[in-house]
JSON list of C-alpha atoms in Angstrom, two decimals:
[
{"chain": "S", "resi": 1, "resn": "UNK", "atom": "CA", "xyz": [-0.08, -0.03, 0.20]},
{"chain": "S", "resi": 2, "resn": "UNK", "atom": "CA", "xyz": [1.09, 3.48, -0.72]},
{"chain": "S", "resi": 3, "resn": "UNK", "atom": "CA", "xyz": [1.67, 5.84, 2.29]},
{"chain": "S", "resi": 4, "resn": "UNK", "atom": "CA", "xyz": [-1.32, 7.72, 1.31]},
{"chain": "S", "resi": 5, "resn": "UNK", "atom": "CA", "xyz": [-3.53, 5.16, 1.70]},
{"chain": "S", "resi": 6, "resn": "UNK", "atom": "CA", "xyz": [-2.19, 3.54, 5.04]},
{"chain": "S", "resi": 7, "resn": "UNK", "atom": "CA", "xyz": [0.01, 4.03, 8.11]},
{"chain": "S", "resi": 8, "resn": "UNK", "atom": "CA", "xyz": [1.75, 1.19, 9.42]},
{"chain": "S", "resi": 9, "resn": "UNK", "atom": "CA", "xyz": [-0.34, -1.42, 7.51]},
{"chain": "S", "resi": 10, "resn": "UNK", "atom": "CA", "xyz": [-3.43, 0.16, 8.51]},
{"chain": "S", "resi": 11, "resn": "UNK", "atom": "CA", "xyz": [-5.85, 2.15, 6.05]},
{"chain": "S", "resi": 12, "resn": "UNK", "atom": "CA", "xyz": [-6.09, 5.84, 6.71]},
{"chain": "S", "resi": 13, "resn": "UNK", "atom": "CA", "xyz": [-9.78, 6.84, 6.61]},
{"chain": "S", "resi": 14, "resn": "UNK", "atom": "CA", "xyz": [-9.06, 10.43, 6.09]},
{"chain": "S", "resi": 15, "resn": "UNK", "atom": "CA", "xyz": [-7.43, 9.68, 2.45]},
{"chain": "S", "resi": 16, "resn": "UNK", "atom": "CA", "xyz": [-11.31, 9.95, 1.05]},
{"chain": "S", "resi": 17, "resn": "UNK", "atom": "CA", "xyz": [-11.96, 13.06, 2.94]},
{"chain": "S", "resi": 18, "resn": "UNK", "atom": "CA", "xyz": [-8.75, 14.43, 1.25]},
{"chain": "S", "resi": 19, "resn": "UNK", "atom": "CA", "xyz": [-9.73, 13.29, -2.15]},
{"chain": "S", "resi": 20, "resn": "UNK", "atom": "CA", "xyz": [-13.18, 14.74, -1.80]},
{"chain": "S", "resi": 21, "resn": "UNK", "atom": "CA", "xyz": [-11.89, 18.33, -0.68]},
{"chain": "S", "resi": 22, "resn": "UNK", "atom": "CA", "xyz": [-9.91, 18.27, -3.78]},
{"chain": "S", "resi": 23, "resn": "UNK", "atom": "CA", "xyz": [-13.07, 17.46, -6.11]},
{"chain": "S", "resi": 24, "resn": "UNK", "atom": "CA", "xyz": [-15.16, 20.29, -4.16]},
{"chain": "S", "resi": 25, "resn": "UNK", "atom": "CA", "xyz": [-12.93, 23.12, -5.63]},
{"chain": "S", "resi": 26, "resn": "UNK", "atom": "CA", "xyz": [-13.77, 26.55, -6.78]},
{"chain": "S", "resi": 27, "resn": "UNK", "atom": "CA", "xyz": [-13.24, 25.39, -10.06]},
{"chain": "S", "resi": 28, "resn": "UNK", "atom": "CA", "xyz": [-16.22, 23.13, -10.13]},
{"chain": "S", "resi": 29, "resn": "UNK", "atom": "CA", "xyz": [-18.46, 26.47, -9.21]},
{"chain": "S", "resi": 30, "resn": "UNK", "atom": "CA", "xyz": [-16.78, 28.50, -11.74]},
{"chain": "S", "resi": 31, "resn": "UNK", "atom": "CA", "xyz": [-15.76, 27.00, -14.83]},
{"chain": "S", "resi": 32, "resn": "UNK", "atom": "CA", "xyz": [-12.71, 27.77, -16.80]},
{"chain": "S", "resi": 33, "resn": "UNK", "atom": "CA", "xyz": [-13.56, 31.27, -18.43]},
{"chain": "S", "resi": 34, "resn": "UNK", "atom": "CA", "xyz": [-13.17, 31.58, -22.01]},
{"chain": "S", "resi": 35, "resn": "UNK", "atom": "CA", "xyz": [-13.13, 34.51, -24.47]},
{"chain": "S", "resi": 36, "resn": "UNK", "atom": "CA", "xyz": [-15.31, 34.65, -27.93]},
{"chain": "S", "resi": 37, "resn": "UNK", "atom": "CA", "xyz": [-15.51, 37.98, -30.11]},
{"chain": "S", "resi": 38, "resn": "UNK", "atom": "CA", "xyz": [-13.76, 40.59, -27.21]},
{"chain": "S", "resi": 39, "resn": "UNK", "atom": "CA", "xyz": [-16.58, 38.98, -24.82]},
{"chain": "S", "resi": 40, "resn": "UNK", "atom": "CA", "xyz": [-15.49, 36.98, -21.45]},
{"chain": "S", "resi": 41, "resn": "UNK", "atom": "CA", "xyz": [-17.97, 34.03, -20.53]},
{"chain": "S", "resi": 42, "resn": "UNK", "atom": "CA", "xyz": [-17.47, 32.45, -17.08]},
{"chain": "S", "resi": 43, "resn": "UNK", "atom": "CA", "xyz": [-19.98, 29.53, -16.76]},
{"chain": "S", "resi": 44, "resn": "UNK", "atom": "CA", "xyz": [-21.37, 28.81, -13.14]},
{"chain": "S", "resi": 45, "resn": "UNK", "atom": "CA", "xyz": [-22.56, 25.85, -11.42]},
{"chain": "S", "resi": 46, "resn": "UNK", "atom": "CA", "xyz": [-24.08, 24.61, -8.38]},
{"chain": "S", "resi": 47, "resn": "UNK", "atom": "CA", "xyz": [-22.14, 22.11, -6.41]},
{"chain": "S", "resi": 48, "resn": "UNK", "atom": "CA", "xyz": [-23.28, 19.89, -3.62]},
{"chain": "S", "resi": 49, "resn": "UNK", "atom": "CA", "xyz": [-21.67, 16.99, -2.22]},
{"chain": "S", "resi": 50, "resn": "UNK", "atom": "CA", "xyz": [-20.69, 14.90, 0.90]},
{"chain": "S", "resi": 51, "resn": "UNK", "atom": "CA", "xyz": [-18.29, 12.36, 2.27]},
{"chain": "S", "resi": 52, "resn": "UNK", "atom": "CA", "xyz": [-17.93, 9.70, 4.85]},
{"chain": "S", "resi": 53, "resn": "UNK", "atom": "CA", "xyz": [-15.40, 7.24, 6.08]},
{"chain": "S", "resi": 54, "resn": "UNK", "atom": "CA", "xyz": [-15.19, 4.73, 8.88]},
{"chain": "S", "resi": 55, "resn": "UNK", "atom": "CA", "xyz": [-12.62, 2.25, 10.17]},
{"chain": "S", "resi": 56, "resn": "UNK", "atom": "CA", "xyz": [-13.24, -0.38, 12.73]},
{"chain": "S", "resi": 57, "resn": "UNK", "atom": "CA", "xyz": [-10.96, -3.31, 14.66]},
{"chain": "S", "resi": 58, "resn": "UNK", "atom": "CA", "xyz": [-12.24, -5.76, 16.71]},
{"chain": "S", "resi": 59, "resn": "UNK", "atom": "CA", "xyz": [-11.04, -8.83, 18.59]},
{"chain": "S", "resi": 60, "resn": "UNK", "atom": "CA", "xyz": [-13.03, -12.00, 19.00]},
{"chain": "S", "resi": 61, "resn": "UNK", "atom": "CA", "xyz": [-13.49, -13.86, 22.23]},
{"chain": "S", "resi": 62, "resn": "UNK", "atom": "CA", "xyz": [-12.56, -17.18, 22.69]},
{"chain": "S", "resi": 63, "resn": "UNK", "atom": "CA", "xyz": [-15.09, -19.94, 20.93]},
{"chain": "S", "resi": 64, "resn": "UNK", "atom": "CA", "xyz": [-16.25, -17.52, 18.64]},
{"chain": "S", "resi": 65, "resn": "UNK", "atom": "CA", "xyz": [-16.56, -18.91, 15.03]},
{"chain": "S", "resi": 66, "resn": "UNK", "atom": "CA", "xyz": [-18.96, -19.73, 12.26]},
{"chain": "S", "resi": 67, "resn": "UNK", "atom": "CA", "xyz": [-19.35, -23.41, 13.14]},
{"chain": "S", "resi": 68, "resn": "UNK", "atom": "CA", "xyz": [-21.56, -24.73, 16.06]},
{"chain": "S", "resi": 69, "resn": "UNK", "atom": "CA", "xyz": [-19.89, -25.86, 19.25]},
{"chain": "S", "resi": 70, "resn": "UNK", "atom": "CA", "xyz": [-19.19, -29.54, 19.54]},
{"chain": "S", "resi": 71, "resn": "UNK", "atom": "CA", "xyz": [-19.28, -30.68, 15.64]},
{"chain": "S", "resi": 72, "resn": "UNK", "atom": "CA", "xyz": [-15.79, -31.47, 15.79]},
{"chain": "S", "resi": 73, "resn": "UNK", "atom": "CA", "xyz": [-14.55, -28.68, 13.50]},
{"chain": "S", "resi": 74, "resn": "UNK", "atom": "CA", "xyz": [-11.07, -26.96, 14.18]},
{"chain": "S", "resi": 75, "resn": "UNK", "atom": "CA", "xyz": [-13.17, -23.62, 15.04]},
{"chain": "S", "resi": 76, "resn": "UNK", "atom": "CA", "xyz": [-15.57, -25.29, 17.47]},
{"chain": "S", "resi": 77, "resn": "UNK", "atom": "CA", "xyz": [-12.75, -26.84, 19.45]},
{"chain": "S", "resi": 78, "resn": "UNK", "atom": "CA", "xyz": [-9.89, -23.92, 19.17]},
{"chain": "S", "resi": 79, "resn": "UNK", "atom": "CA", "xyz": [-9.65, -21.67, 22.28]},
{"chain": "S", "resi": 80, "resn": "UNK", "atom": "CA", "xyz": [-8.24, -18.76, 20.36]},
{"chain": "S", "resi": 81, "resn": "UNK", "atom": "CA", "xyz": [-10.34, -16.12, 19.42]},
{"chain": "S", "resi": 82, "resn": "UNK", "atom": "CA", "xyz": [-9.98, -14.42, 15.89]},
{"chain": "S", "resi": 83, "resn": "UNK", "atom": "CA", "xyz": [-9.27, -10.40, 14.90]},
{"chain": "S", "resi": 84, "resn": "UNK", "atom": "CA", "xyz": [-9.77, -8.26, 12.13]},
{"chain": "S", "resi": 85, "resn": "UNK", "atom": "CA", "xyz": [-10.09, -5.00, 10.75]},
{"chain": "S", "resi": 86, "resn": "UNK", "atom": "CA", "xyz": [-11.56, -2.81, 8.21]},
{"chain": "S", "resi": 87, "resn": "UNK", "atom": "CA", "xyz": [-12.50, 0.41, 6.76]},
{"chain": "S", "resi": 88, "resn": "UNK", "atom": "CA", "xyz": [-14.03, 2.10, 3.82]},
{"chain": "S", "resi": 89, "resn": "UNK", "atom": "CA", "xyz": [-15.11, 5.28, 2.50]},
{"chain": "S", "resi": 90, "resn": "UNK", "atom": "CA", "xyz": [-16.81, 7.35, -0.25]},
{"chain": "S", "resi": 91, "resn": "UNK", "atom": "CA", "xyz": [-17.95, 10.72, -1.63]},
{"chain": "S", "resi": 92, "resn": "UNK", "atom": "CA", "xyz": [-20.49, 11.71, -4.22]},
{"chain": "S", "resi": 93, "resn": "UNK", "atom": "CA", "xyz": [-21.32, 15.22, -5.59]},
{"chain": "S", "resi": 94, "resn": "UNK", "atom": "CA", "xyz": [-23.75, 16.72, -7.57]},
{"chain": "S", "resi": 95, "resn": "UNK", "atom": "CA", "xyz": [-22.92, 19.49, -10.20]},
{"chain": "S", "resi": 96, "resn": "UNK", "atom": "CA", "xyz": [-26.06, 21.70, -11.90]},
{"chain": "S", "resi": 97, "resn": "UNK", "atom": "CA", "xyz": [-25.26, 24.42, -14.25]},
{"chain": "S", "resi": 98, "resn": "UNK", "atom": "CA", "xyz": [-26.74, 27.77, -13.05]},
{"chain": "S", "resi": 99, "resn": "UNK", "atom": "CA", "xyz": [-26.03, 29.96, -16.17]},
{"chain": "S", "resi": 100, "resn": "UNK", "atom": "CA", "xyz": [-22.91, 32.16, -17.09]},
{"chain": "S", "resi": 101, "resn": "UNK", "atom": "CA", "xyz": [-21.60, 35.52, -16.60]},
{"chain": "S", "resi": 102, "resn": "UNK", "atom": "CA", "xyz": [-21.01, 37.49, -19.88]},
{"chain": "S", "resi": 103, "resn": "UNK", "atom": "CA", "xyz": [-18.52, 40.33, -19.46]},
{"chain": "S", "resi": 104, "resn": "UNK", "atom": "CA", "xyz": [-18.01, 42.63, -22.46]},
{"chain": "S", "resi": 105, "resn": "UNK", "atom": "CA", "xyz": [-17.83, 46.35, -23.48]},
{"chain": "S", "resi": 106, "resn": "UNK", "atom": "CA", "xyz": [-21.12, 47.19, -22.20]},
{"chain": "S", "resi": 107, "resn": "UNK", "atom": "CA", "xyz": [-20.55, 45.54, -18.73]},
{"chain": "S", "resi": 108, "resn": "UNK", "atom": "CA", "xyz": [-21.19, 41.94, -16.99]},
{"chain": "S", "resi": 109, "resn": "UNK", "atom": "CA", "xyz": [-24.55, 40.52, -17.54]},
{"chain": "S", "resi": 110, "resn": "UNK", "atom": "CA", "xyz": [-26.02, 37.20, -15.88]},
{"chain": "S", "resi": 111, "resn": "UNK", "atom": "CA", "xyz": [-27.51, 34.53, -18.10]},
{"chain": "S", "resi": 112, "resn": "UNK", "atom": "CA", "xyz": [-29.58, 31.69, -16.18]},
{"chain": "S", "resi": 113, "resn": "UNK", "atom": "CA", "xyz": [-29.30, 28.21, -17.59]},
{"chain": "S", "resi": 114, "resn": "UNK", "atom": "CA", "xyz": [-32.77, 26.95, -18.97]},
{"chain": "S", "resi": 115, "resn": "UNK", "atom": "CA", "xyz": [-33.45, 23.77, -16.97]},
{"chain": "S", "resi": 116, "resn": "UNK", "atom": "CA", "xyz": [-35.79, 22.11, -19.30]},
{"chain": "S", "resi": 117, "resn": "UNK", "atom": "CA", "xyz": [-36.93, 19.25, -17.33]},
{"chain": "S", "resi": 118, "resn": "UNK", "atom": "CA", "xyz": [-38.20, 22.01, -14.82]},
{"chain": "S", "resi": 119, "resn": "UNK", "atom": "CA", "xyz": [-40.20, 23.56, -17.81]},
{"chain": "S", "resi": 120, "resn": "UNK", "atom": "CA", "xyz": [-41.68, 20.46, -19.16]},
{"chain": "S", "resi": 121, "resn": "UNK", "atom": "CA", "xyz": [-42.70, 19.11, -15.25]},
{"chain": "S", "resi": 122, "resn": "UNK", "atom": "CA", "xyz": [-44.43, 22.64, -14.71]},
{"chain": "S", "resi": 123, "resn": "UNK", "atom": "CA", "xyz": [-46.24, 22.47, -18.14]},
{"chain": "S", "resi": 124, "resn": "UNK", "atom": "CA", "xyz": [-47.28, 19.16, -17.00]},
{"chain": "S", "resi": 125, "resn": "UNK", "atom": "CA", "xyz": [-48.52, 20.28, -13.70]},
{"chain": "S", "resi": 126, "resn": "UNK", "atom": "CA", "xyz": [-50.44, 23.27, -15.25]},
{"chain": "S", "resi": 127, "resn": "UNK", "atom": "CA", "xyz": [-52.05, 20.65, -17.69]},
{"chain": "S", "resi": 128, "resn": "UNK", "atom": "CA", "xyz": [-53.35, 18.46, -14.88]},
{"chain": "S", "resi": 129, "resn": "UNK", "atom": "CA", "xyz": [-54.84, 21.21, -12.86]},
{"chain": "S", "resi": 130, "resn": "UNK", "atom": "CA", "xyz": [-56.56, 22.72, -16.20]},
{"chain": "S", "resi": 131, "resn": "UNK", "atom": "CA", "xyz": [-58.04, 19.26, -16.72]},
{"chain": "S", "resi": 132, "resn": "UNK", "atom": "CA", "xyz": [-59.38, 18.77, -13.28]},
{"chain": "S", "resi": 133, "resn": "UNK", "atom": "CA", "xyz": [-60.95, 22.02, -13.15]},
{"chain": "S", "resi": 134, "resn": "UNK", "atom": "CA", "xyz": [-62.38, 21.72, -16.71]},
{"chain": "S", "resi": 135, "resn": "UNK", "atom": "CA", "xyz": [-63.86, 18.21, -15.32]},
{"chain": "S", "resi": 136, "resn": "UNK", "atom": "CA", "xyz": [-65.18, 19.75, -12.36]},
{"chain": "S", "resi": 137, "resn": "UNK", "atom": "CA", "xyz": [-66.88, 22.55, -14.38]},
{"chain": "S", "resi": 138, "resn": "UNK", "atom": "CA", "xyz": [-68.45, 20.35, -17.13]},
{"chain": "S", "resi": 139, "resn": "UNK", "atom": "CA", "xyz": [-69.85, 18.17, -14.14]},
{"chain": "S", "resi": 140, "resn": "UNK", "atom": "CA", "xyz": [-71.50, 20.85, -12.57]},
{"chain": "S", "resi": 141, "resn": "UNK", "atom": "CA", "xyz": [-72.75, 22.14, -15.83]},
{"chain": "S", "resi": 142, "resn": "UNK", "atom": "CA", "xyz": [-74.74, 18.95, -16.54]},
{"chain": "S", "resi": 143, "resn": "UNK", "atom": "CA", "xyz": [-76.51, 18.79, -13.37]}
]
């Protein structure tokens, strides 16, 4: 194992946290700016993430084992306890584009990104409400 991932043969659970901190950088929020036709464009995103790690070490008491006592297996007749260690970790992140800053001769302007999924979902919600109200109105008319 490398020195980054372990210390004296044991995993270092903070390794994942350090890797996540490197991933959650300002470069994820403000993308690489570029220039086009004398105008500077800076992409902007919303970044959300989380990380978690854990490590455990344990020693079993004598007679612990997977076999039932008295079945003649070596695990059942051994007086030595077992020991073990384990660890793990991970992180996740979500990046959603918000829009761009456009910096030109007339100043800086904000151009929000259009989330087409939200537009479609909003249209469907309005259509359902209109259908329900229309059905209620037609039902009241026929009475």
